[in-house]
mmCIF file of N, CA and C in Angstrom:
data_model
loop_
_atom_site.group_PDB
_atom_site.id
_atom_site.type_symbol
_atom_site.label_atom_id
_atom_site.label_comp_id
_atom_site.label_asym_id
_atom_site.label_seq_id
_atom_site.Cartn_x
_atom_site.Cartn_y
_atom_site.Cartn_z
ATOM 1 N N UNK A 27 43.923 -14.367 -57.167
ATOM 2 C CA UNK A 27 43.885 -13.869 -55.667
ATOM 3 C C UNK A 27 43.162 -14.686 -54.931
ATOM 4 N N UNK A 28 43.972 -15.198 -53.748
ATOM 5 C CA UNK A 28 43.296 -16.409 -52.785
ATOM 6 C C UNK A 28 42.456 -15.444 -51.843
ATOM 7 N N UNK A 29 42.091 -16.466 -51.109
ATOM 8 C CA UNK A 29 40.795 -16.184 -49.655
ATOM 9 C C UNK A 29 41.727 -15.969 -48.643
ATOM 10 N N UNK A 30 41.521 -14.915 -47.617
ATOM 11 C CA UNK A 30 42.251 -14.559 -46.677
ATOM 12 C C UNK A 30 41.552 -14.369 -45.343
ATOM 13 N N UNK A 31 42.230 -14.461 -44.274
ATOM 14 C CA UNK A 31 41.270 -14.076 -43.140
ATOM 15 C C UNK A 31 41.822 -12.744 -42.413
ATOM 16 N N UNK A 32 41.124 -11.673 -42.313
ATOM 17 C CA UNK A 32 41.618 -10.702 -41.735
ATOM 18 C C UNK A 32 42.064 -10.588 -39.944
ATOM 19 N N UNK A 33 42.764 -11.360 -39.929
ATOM 20 C CA UNK A 33 43.227 -11.548 -38.399
ATOM 21 C C UNK A 33 43.443 -10.469 -37.559
ATOM 22 N N UNK A 34 44.064 -9.322 -38.057
ATOM 23 C CA UNK A 34 44.463 -8.123 -37.611
ATOM 24 C C UNK A 34 43.105 -7.187 -37.151
ATOM 25 N N UNK A 35 42.381 -7.215 -38.004
ATOM 26 C CA UNK A 35 40.995 -6.606 -37.920
ATOM 27 C C UNK A 35 40.156 -7.305 -36.914
ATOM 28 N N UNK A 36 40.315 -8.469 -36.842
ATOM 29 C CA UNK A 36 39.518 -9.220 -35.763
ATOM 30 C C UNK A 36 40.082 -8.879 -34.518
ATOM 31 N N UNK A 37 41.195 -8.949 -34.516
ATOM 32 C CA UNK A 37 41.752 -8.351 -32.819
ATOM 33 C C UNK A 37 41.619 -6.967 -32.601
ATOM 34 N N UNK A 38 41.292 -6.062 -33.777
ATOM 35 C CA UNK A 38 40.987 -4.755 -33.579
ATOM 36 C C UNK A 38 39.649 -4.390 -32.953
ATOM 37 N N UNK A 39 38.685 -5.375 -33.469
ATOM 38 C CA UNK A 39 37.116 -5.303 -33.077
ATOM 39 C C UNK A 39 37.233 -5.644 -31.629
ATOM 40 N N UNK A 40 38.225 -6.367 -30.996
ATOM 41 C CA UNK A 40 38.263 -6.614 -29.447
ATOM 42 C C UNK A 40 36.979 -7.495 -28.974
ATOM 43 N N UNK A 41 36.673 -7.016 -27.708
ATOM 44 C CA UNK A 41 35.286 -7.733 -27.290
ATOM 45 C C UNK A 41 34.009 -7.620 -28.090
ATOM 46 N N UNK A 42 33.972 -6.223 -28.630
ATOM 47 C CA UNK A 42 32.658 -5.995 -29.451
ATOM 48 C C UNK A 42 32.639 -7.062 -30.334
ATOM 49 N N UNK A 43 33.749 -7.191 -31.190
ATOM 50 C CA UNK A 43 33.577 -8.519 -32.230
ATOM 51 C C UNK A 43 33.125 -9.935 -31.807
ATOM 52 N N UNK A 44 33.709 -10.156 -30.367
ATOM 53 C CA UNK A 44 33.476 -11.466 -29.890
ATOM 54 C C UNK A 44 31.997 -11.293 -29.527
ATOM 55 N N UNK A 45 31.550 -10.455 -28.711
ATOM 56 C CA UNK A 45 30.147 -10.536 -28.502
ATOM 57 C C UNK A 45 29.146 -10.394 -29.790
ATOM 58 N N UNK A 46 29.534 -9.775 -30.798
ATOM 59 C CA UNK A 46 28.660 -9.895 -31.969
ATOM 60 C C UNK A 46 28.707 -11.298 -32.633
ATOM 61 N N UNK A 47 29.862 -11.771 -32.403
ATOM 62 C CA UNK A 47 29.893 -13.189 -32.895
ATOM 63 C C UNK A 47 28.788 -14.290 -32.231
ATOM 64 N N UNK A 48 29.030 -13.944 -31.092
ATOM 65 C CA UNK A 48 28.326 -14.829 -29.972
ATOM 66 C C UNK A 48 26.688 -14.540 -29.960
ATOM 67 N N UNK A 49 26.500 -13.421 -30.105
ATOM 68 C CA UNK A 49 24.950 -12.765 -30.389
ATOM 69 C C UNK A 49 24.501 -13.255 -31.680
ATOM 70 N N UNK A 50 25.292 -13.150 -32.839
ATOM 71 C CA UNK A 50 24.453 -13.914 -33.871
ATOM 72 C C UNK A 50 24.418 -15.395 -33.938
ATOM 73 N N UNK A 51 25.289 -15.936 -33.360
ATOM 74 C CA UNK A 51 25.314 -17.456 -33.475
ATOM 75 C C UNK A 51 24.087 -17.937 -32.520
ATOM 76 N N UNK A 52 23.734 -17.178 -31.439
ATOM 77 C CA UNK A 52 22.661 -17.419 -30.297
ATOM 78 C C UNK A 52 21.330 -17.110 -30.875
ATOM 79 N N UNK A 53 21.451 -15.955 -31.501
ATOM 80 C CA UNK A 53 19.956 -14.999 -31.888
ATOM 81 C C UNK A 53 19.834 -15.110 -33.496
ATOM 82 N N UNK A 54 20.347 -15.606 -34.228
ATOM 83 C CA UNK A 54 20.142 -15.729 -35.620
ATOM 84 C C UNK A 54 19.014 -16.878 -35.989
ATOM 85 N N UNK A 55 19.315 -18.122 -35.575
ATOM 86 C CA UNK A 55 18.404 -19.210 -35.902
ATOM 87 C C UNK A 55 17.568 -19.833 -34.706
ATOM 88 N N UNK A 56 18.117 -19.923 -33.603
ATOM 89 C CA UNK A 56 17.299 -20.492 -32.497
ATOM 90 C C UNK A 56 16.121 -20.174 -32.402
ATOM 91 N N UNK A 57 16.044 -18.671 -31.914
ATOM 92 C CA UNK A 57 14.747 -18.225 -31.657
ATOM 93 C C UNK A 57 13.695 -18.272 -32.646
ATOM 94 N N UNK A 58 14.042 -18.035 -33.919
ATOM 95 C CA UNK A 58 13.229 -18.489 -34.855
ATOM 96 C C UNK A 58 12.383 -19.805 -34.984
ATOM 97 N N UNK A 59 13.330 -20.873 -34.638
ATOM 98 C CA UNK A 59 12.860 -22.381 -34.690
ATOM 99 C C UNK A 59 12.062 -22.373 -33.353
ATOM 100 N N UNK A 60 12.582 -21.758 -32.455
ATOM 101 C CA UNK A 60 11.638 -21.964 -31.284
ATOM 102 C C UNK A 60 10.357 -21.319 -31.281
ATOM 103 N N UNK A 61 10.319 -20.194 -31.998
ATOM 104 C CA UNK A 61 8.741 -19.669 -32.064
ATOM 105 C C UNK A 61 8.040 -20.211 -33.103
ATOM 106 N N UNK A 62 8.614 -20.965 -34.138
ATOM 107 C CA UNK A 62 7.899 -21.573 -35.165
ATOM 108 C C UNK A 62 7.699 -22.990 -34.919
ATOM 109 N N UNK A 63 8.025 -23.390 -33.934
ATOM 110 C CA UNK A 63 7.976 -24.893 -33.324
ATOM 111 C C UNK A 63 6.563 -25.398 -33.665
ATOM 112 N N UNK A 64 5.497 -24.606 -33.015
ATOM 113 C CA UNK A 64 4.249 -25.154 -33.232
ATOM 114 C C UNK A 64 3.830 -25.345 -34.760
ATOM 115 N N UNK A 65 4.267 -24.687 -35.525
ATOM 116 C CA UNK A 65 3.987 -24.666 -36.992
ATOM 117 C C UNK A 65 4.970 -25.712 -37.926
ATOM 118 N N UNK A 66 5.778 -26.227 -37.168
ATOM 119 C CA UNK A 66 6.781 -27.139 -37.696
ATOM 120 C C UNK A 66 6.402 -28.615 -37.305
ATOM 121 N N UNK A 67 5.242 -29.009 -38.011
ATOM 122 C CA UNK A 67 4.620 -30.425 -37.535
ATOM 123 C C UNK A 67 5.483 -31.606 -37.248
ATOM 124 N N UNK A 68 6.706 -31.891 -38.014
ATOM 125 C CA UNK A 68 7.600 -32.959 -37.716
ATOM 126 C C UNK A 68 8.475 -32.721 -36.365
ATOM 127 N N UNK A 69 8.645 -31.609 -35.950
ATOM 128 C CA UNK A 69 9.234 -31.485 -34.462
ATOM 129 C C UNK A 69 8.472 -32.348 -33.550
ATOM 130 N N UNK A 70 9.082 -32.951 -32.719
ATOM 131 C CA UNK A 70 8.018 -33.776 -31.608
ATOM 132 C C UNK A 70 8.499 -33.303 -30.077
ATOM 133 N N UNK A 71 8.778 -32.039 -30.060
ATOM 134 C CA UNK A 71 8.943 -31.287 -28.861
ATOM 135 C C UNK A 71 10.194 -30.273 -28.906
ATOM 136 N N UNK A 72 10.440 -29.777 -27.611
ATOM 137 C CA UNK A 72 11.342 -28.886 -27.402
ATOM 138 C C UNK A 72 12.986 -29.282 -27.892
ATOM 139 N N UNK A 73 13.101 -30.631 -27.365
ATOM 140 C CA UNK A 73 14.479 -30.903 -27.612
ATOM 141 C C UNK A 73 14.576 -30.974 -29.218
ATOM 142 N N UNK A 74 13.719 -31.320 -30.165
ATOM 143 C CA UNK A 74 14.021 -31.403 -31.605
ATOM 144 C C UNK A 74 14.206 -29.902 -31.862
ATOM 145 N N UNK A 75 13.136 -28.929 -31.156
ATOM 146 C CA UNK A 75 13.618 -27.635 -31.726
ATOM 147 C C UNK A 75 14.804 -27.093 -31.200
ATOM 148 N N UNK A 76 15.174 -27.425 -29.981
ATOM 149 C CA UNK A 76 16.689 -26.983 -29.736
ATOM 150 C C UNK A 76 17.593 -27.539 -30.352
ATOM 151 N N UNK A 77 17.792 -28.590 -31.001
ATOM 152 C CA UNK A 77 18.569 -29.425 -31.797
ATOM 153 C C UNK A 77 18.808 -28.735 -32.971
ATOM 154 N N UNK A 78 17.607 -28.626 -33.868
ATOM 155 C CA UNK A 78 17.446 -27.986 -35.099
ATOM 156 C C UNK A 78 17.905 -26.531 -35.259
ATOM 157 N N UNK A 79 17.548 -25.712 -34.031
ATOM 158 C CA UNK A 79 17.660 -24.280 -33.919
ATOM 159 C C UNK A 79 19.348 -24.090 -33.915
ATOM 160 N N UNK A 80 19.930 -24.998 -33.226
ATOM 161 C CA UNK A 80 21.361 -24.828 -32.673
ATOM 162 C C UNK A 80 22.126 -25.069 -34.133
ATOM 163 N N UNK A 81 21.843 -26.216 -34.901
ATOM 164 C CA UNK A 81 22.902 -26.686 -35.739
ATOM 165 C C UNK A 81 22.213 -26.108 -37.141
ATOM 166 N N UNK A 82 22.491 -24.958 -37.269
ATOM 167 C CA UNK A 82 22.518 -24.072 -38.538
ATOM 168 C C UNK A 82 23.815 -23.112 -38.717
ATOM 169 N N UNK A 83 24.699 -24.144 -39.242
ATOM 170 C CA UNK A 83 26.037 -23.193 -39.357
ATOM 171 C C UNK A 83 25.886 -22.257 -40.575
ATOM 172 N N UNK A 84 26.718 -21.143 -40.465
ATOM 173 C CA UNK A 84 26.672 -20.102 -41.469
ATOM 174 C C UNK A 84 27.641 -20.387 -42.205
ATOM 175 N N UNK A 85 27.107 -20.503 -43.807
ATOM 176 C CA UNK A 85 27.766 -21.015 -44.721
ATOM 177 C C UNK A 85 28.342 -20.586 -45.967
ATOM 178 N N UNK A 86 28.097 -21.028 -47.089
ATOM 179 C CA UNK A 86 28.906 -20.617 -48.151
ATOM 180 C C UNK A 86 28.144 -19.129 -48.785
ATOM 181 N N UNK A 87 27.046 -19.051 -48.691
ATOM 182 C CA UNK A 87 26.487 -17.867 -49.316
ATOM 183 C C UNK A 87 26.814 -16.695 -48.302
ATOM 184 N N UNK A 88 26.973 -16.996 -47.266
ATOM 185 C CA UNK A 88 27.483 -15.560 -46.120
ATOM 186 C C UNK A 88 28.989 -15.331 -46.702
ATOM 187 N N UNK A 89 29.755 -16.363 -46.715
ATOM 188 C CA UNK A 89 31.115 -16.125 -47.348
ATOM 189 C C UNK A 89 30.955 -15.393 -48.625
ATOM 190 N N UNK A 90 30.374 -15.877 -49.548
ATOM 191 C CA UNK A 90 30.398 -15.402 -50.703
ATOM 192 C C UNK A 90 29.800 -13.857 -51.001
ATOM 193 N N UNK A 91 28.689 -13.422 -49.905
ATOM 194 C CA UNK A 91 28.338 -12.134 -50.170
ATOM 195 C C UNK A 91 29.359 -11.249 -49.285
ATOM 196 N N UNK A 92 29.871 -11.578 -48.332
ATOM 197 C CA UNK A 92 31.150 -10.841 -47.618
ATOM 198 C C UNK A 92 32.252 -10.485 -48.443
ATOM 199 N N UNK A 93 32.648 -11.693 -49.061
ATOM 200 C CA UNK A 93 33.833 -11.457 -50.092
ATOM 201 C C UNK A 93 33.550 -10.432 -51.276
ATOM 202 N N UNK A 94 32.183 -10.773 -51.787
ATOM 203 C CA UNK A 94 31.608 -9.903 -53.014
ATOM 204 C C UNK A 94 31.585 -8.434 -52.483
ATOM 205 N N UNK A 95 31.223 -7.945 -51.312
ATOM 206 C CA UNK A 95 31.193 -6.632 -50.852
ATOM 207 C C UNK A 95 32.645 -6.102 -50.789
ATOM 208 N N UNK A 96 33.344 -6.891 -50.516
ATOM 209 C CA UNK A 96 34.816 -6.305 -50.473
ATOM 210 C C UNK A 96 35.632 -6.197 -51.775
ATOM 211 N N UNK A 97 35.298 -7.025 -52.706
ATOM 212 C CA UNK A 97 36.057 -7.237 -54.111
ATOM 213 C C UNK A 97 35.149 -6.240 -54.933
ATOM 214 N N UNK A 98 33.889 -6.183 -54.912
ATOM 215 C CA UNK A 98 33.083 -5.302 -55.765
ATOM 216 C C UNK A 98 33.014 -3.829 -55.419
ATOM 217 N N UNK A 99 32.461 -3.612 -53.956
ATOM 218 C CA UNK A 99 32.380 -2.264 -53.658
ATOM 219 C C UNK A 99 33.465 -1.956 -52.907
ATOM 220 N N UNK A 100 34.750 -2.578 -52.414
ATOM 221 C CA UNK A 100 35.293 -2.172 -51.622
ATOM 222 C C UNK A 100 35.498 -1.794 -50.097
ATOM 223 N N UNK A 101 34.199 -2.204 -49.935
ATOM 224 C CA UNK A 101 33.723 -2.114 -48.230
ATOM 225 C C UNK A 101 34.299 -3.138 -47.457
ATOM 226 N N UNK A 102 35.041 -2.886 -46.686
ATOM 227 C CA UNK A 102 35.702 -3.906 -45.840
ATOM 228 C C UNK A 102 34.880 -4.566 -44.673
ATOM 229 N N UNK A 103 33.999 -3.840 -43.932
ATOM 230 C CA UNK A 103 33.309 -4.270 -42.820
ATOM 231 C C UNK A 103 32.624 -5.444 -42.939
ATOM 232 N N UNK A 104 31.983 -5.718 -44.163
ATOM 233 C CA UNK A 104 30.978 -6.861 -44.182
ATOM 234 C C UNK A 104 31.873 -8.177 -44.237
ATOM 235 N N UNK A 105 33.110 -7.875 -44.941
ATOM 236 C CA UNK A 105 34.025 -9.025 -44.875
ATOM 237 C C UNK A 105 34.576 -9.484 -43.411
ATOM 238 N N UNK A 106 35.124 -8.192 -42.843
ATOM 239 C CA UNK A 106 35.518 -8.553 -41.714
ATOM 240 C C UNK A 106 34.653 -9.058 -40.650
ATOM 241 N N UNK A 107 33.437 -8.637 -40.441
ATOM 242 C CA UNK A 107 32.444 -9.064 -39.535
ATOM 243 C C UNK A 107 31.962 -10.617 -40.053
ATOM 244 N N UNK A 108 31.569 -10.432 -41.533
ATOM 245 C CA UNK A 108 31.307 -12.140 -41.986
ATOM 246 C C UNK A 108 32.222 -13.135 -41.824
ATOM 247 N N UNK A 109 33.445 -12.898 -42.148
ATOM 248 C CA UNK A 109 34.603 -13.742 -41.957
ATOM 249 C C UNK A 109 34.764 -14.224 -40.460
ATOM 250 N N UNK A 110 34.774 -13.348 -39.633
ATOM 251 C CA UNK A 110 34.546 -13.762 -38.163
ATOM 252 C C UNK A 110 33.445 -14.746 -37.552
ATOM 253 N N UNK A 111 32.140 -13.993 -37.968
ATOM 254 C CA UNK A 111 31.213 -14.917 -37.733
ATOM 255 C C UNK A 111 31.029 -16.447 -38.163
ATOM 256 N N UNK A 112 31.522 -16.313 -39.351
ATOM 257 C CA UNK A 112 31.720 -17.755 -40.069
ATOM 258 C C UNK A 112 32.691 -18.563 -39.191
ATOM 259 N N UNK A 113 33.826 -18.096 -39.078
ATOM 260 C CA UNK A 113 34.999 -18.801 -38.564
ATOM 261 C C UNK A 113 34.337 -19.151 -37.039
ATOM 262 N N UNK A 114 33.646 -18.442 -36.376
ATOM 263 C CA UNK A 114 33.416 -18.612 -35.063
ATOM 264 C C UNK A 114 32.174 -19.870 -35.100
ATOM 265 N N UNK A 115 31.343 -19.740 -36.367
ATOM 266 C CA UNK A 115 30.431 -20.954 -36.498
ATOM 267 C C UNK A 115 31.102 -22.098 -36.389
ATOM 268 N N UNK A 116 31.973 -22.134 -37.605
ATOM 269 C CA UNK A 116 32.800 -23.293 -37.805
ATOM 270 C C UNK A 116 33.355 -23.979 -36.514
ATOM 271 N N UNK A 117 34.059 -23.068 -35.766
ATOM 272 C CA UNK A 117 34.400 -23.362 -34.497
ATOM 273 C C UNK A 117 33.381 -24.258 -33.478
ATOM 274 N N UNK A 118 32.618 -23.298 -33.236
ATOM 275 C CA UNK A 118 31.642 -23.614 -31.898
ATOM 276 C C UNK A 118 30.790 -24.883 -32.465
ATOM 277 N N UNK A 119 30.264 -24.544 -33.849
ATOM 278 C CA UNK A 119 29.383 -25.909 -34.170
ATOM 279 C C UNK A 119 30.100 -27.142 -34.488
ATOM 280 N N UNK A 120 31.453 -27.113 -34.838
ATOM 281 C CA UNK A 120 32.461 -28.264 -34.861
ATOM 282 C C UNK A 120 32.605 -29.116 -33.371
ATOM 283 N N UNK A 121 32.956 -27.903 -32.494
ATOM 284 C CA UNK A 121 33.200 -28.306 -31.096
ATOM 285 C C UNK A 121 31.953 -29.052 -30.541
ATOM 286 N N UNK A 122 30.705 -28.581 -30.717
ATOM 287 C CA UNK A 122 29.569 -28.982 -30.109
ATOM 288 C C UNK A 122 28.811 -30.093 -30.929
ATOM 289 N N UNK A 123 29.293 -30.498 -32.093
ATOM 290 C CA UNK A 123 28.393 -31.447 -32.750
ATOM 291 C C UNK A 123 28.298 -32.644 -32.226
ATOM 292 N N UNK A 124 29.504 -33.568 -31.861
ATOM 293 C CA UNK A 124 29.572 -34.766 -31.224
ATOM 294 C C UNK A 124 28.945 -34.929 -29.676
ATOM 295 N N UNK A 125 29.269 -33.743 -28.840
ATOM 296 C CA UNK A 125 28.596 -33.929 -27.469
ATOM 297 C C UNK A 125 27.145 -33.571 -27.593
ATOM 298 N N UNK A 126 26.634 -32.717 -28.337
ATOM 299 C CA UNK A 126 25.336 -32.373 -28.390
ATOM 300 C C UNK A 126 24.630 -33.420 -29.206
ATOM 301 N N UNK A 127 24.987 -34.257 -30.032
ATOM 302 C CA UNK A 127 24.377 -35.190 -30.848
ATOM 303 C C UNK A 127 24.146 -36.328 -29.942
ATOM 304 N N UNK A 128 25.198 -36.563 -29.060
ATOM 305 C CA UNK A 128 25.247 -37.817 -28.182
ATOM 306 C C UNK A 128 24.219 -37.471 -27.217
ATOM 307 N N UNK A 129 23.895 -36.243 -26.662
ATOM 308 C CA UNK A 129 23.174 -35.891 -25.892
ATOM 309 C C UNK A 129 21.844 -36.132 -26.169
ATOM 310 N N UNK A 130 21.475 -35.666 -27.411
ATOM 311 C CA UNK A 130 19.962 -35.375 -28.098
ATOM 312 C C UNK A 130 19.760 -37.017 -28.293
ATOM 313 N N UNK A 131 20.605 -37.766 -28.440
ATOM 314 C CA UNK A 131 20.351 -39.204 -28.837
ATOM 315 C C UNK A 131 20.007 -40.038 -27.351
ATOM 316 N N UNK A 132 20.623 -39.719 -26.391
ATOM 317 C CA UNK A 132 20.571 -40.345 -25.239
ATOM 318 C C UNK A 132 19.115 -40.025 -24.550
ATOM 319 N N UNK A 133 18.634 -38.563 -24.801
ATOM 320 C CA UNK A 133 17.659 -38.163 -24.501
ATOM 321 C C UNK A 133 16.140 -38.450 -25.267
ATOM 322 N N UNK A 134 16.504 -38.735 -26.579
ATOM 323 C CA UNK A 134 15.638 -39.591 -27.254
ATOM 324 C C UNK A 134 15.373 -41.174 -27.074
ATOM 325 N N UNK A 135 16.285 -41.771 -26.607
ATOM 326 C CA UNK A 135 15.767 -43.176 -25.956
ATOM 327 C C UNK A 135 14.728 -43.200 -25.229
#
């Protein structure tokens, strides 16, 4: 059995799915890194913390557990939401990688 993306279920989620993906991308890692910035000694300021907090794409483990819930338990919702957020992460982090890396390098000079 191959891997598939549940396009129809994503469209059925509508704006709620889009808002959930945006909220997870903005609130999953960035606030934690900003709060822990004083404890992360190698960070040299807010720019480092923002850069580190933004570039934390959702990876293979999320894909594995979302698909496992579908395959082993027959529960579709984690797969639908997980795959949506993973695809959103790939798109957003991929599109922002070069511009934000250039901006970061410019401010570090």
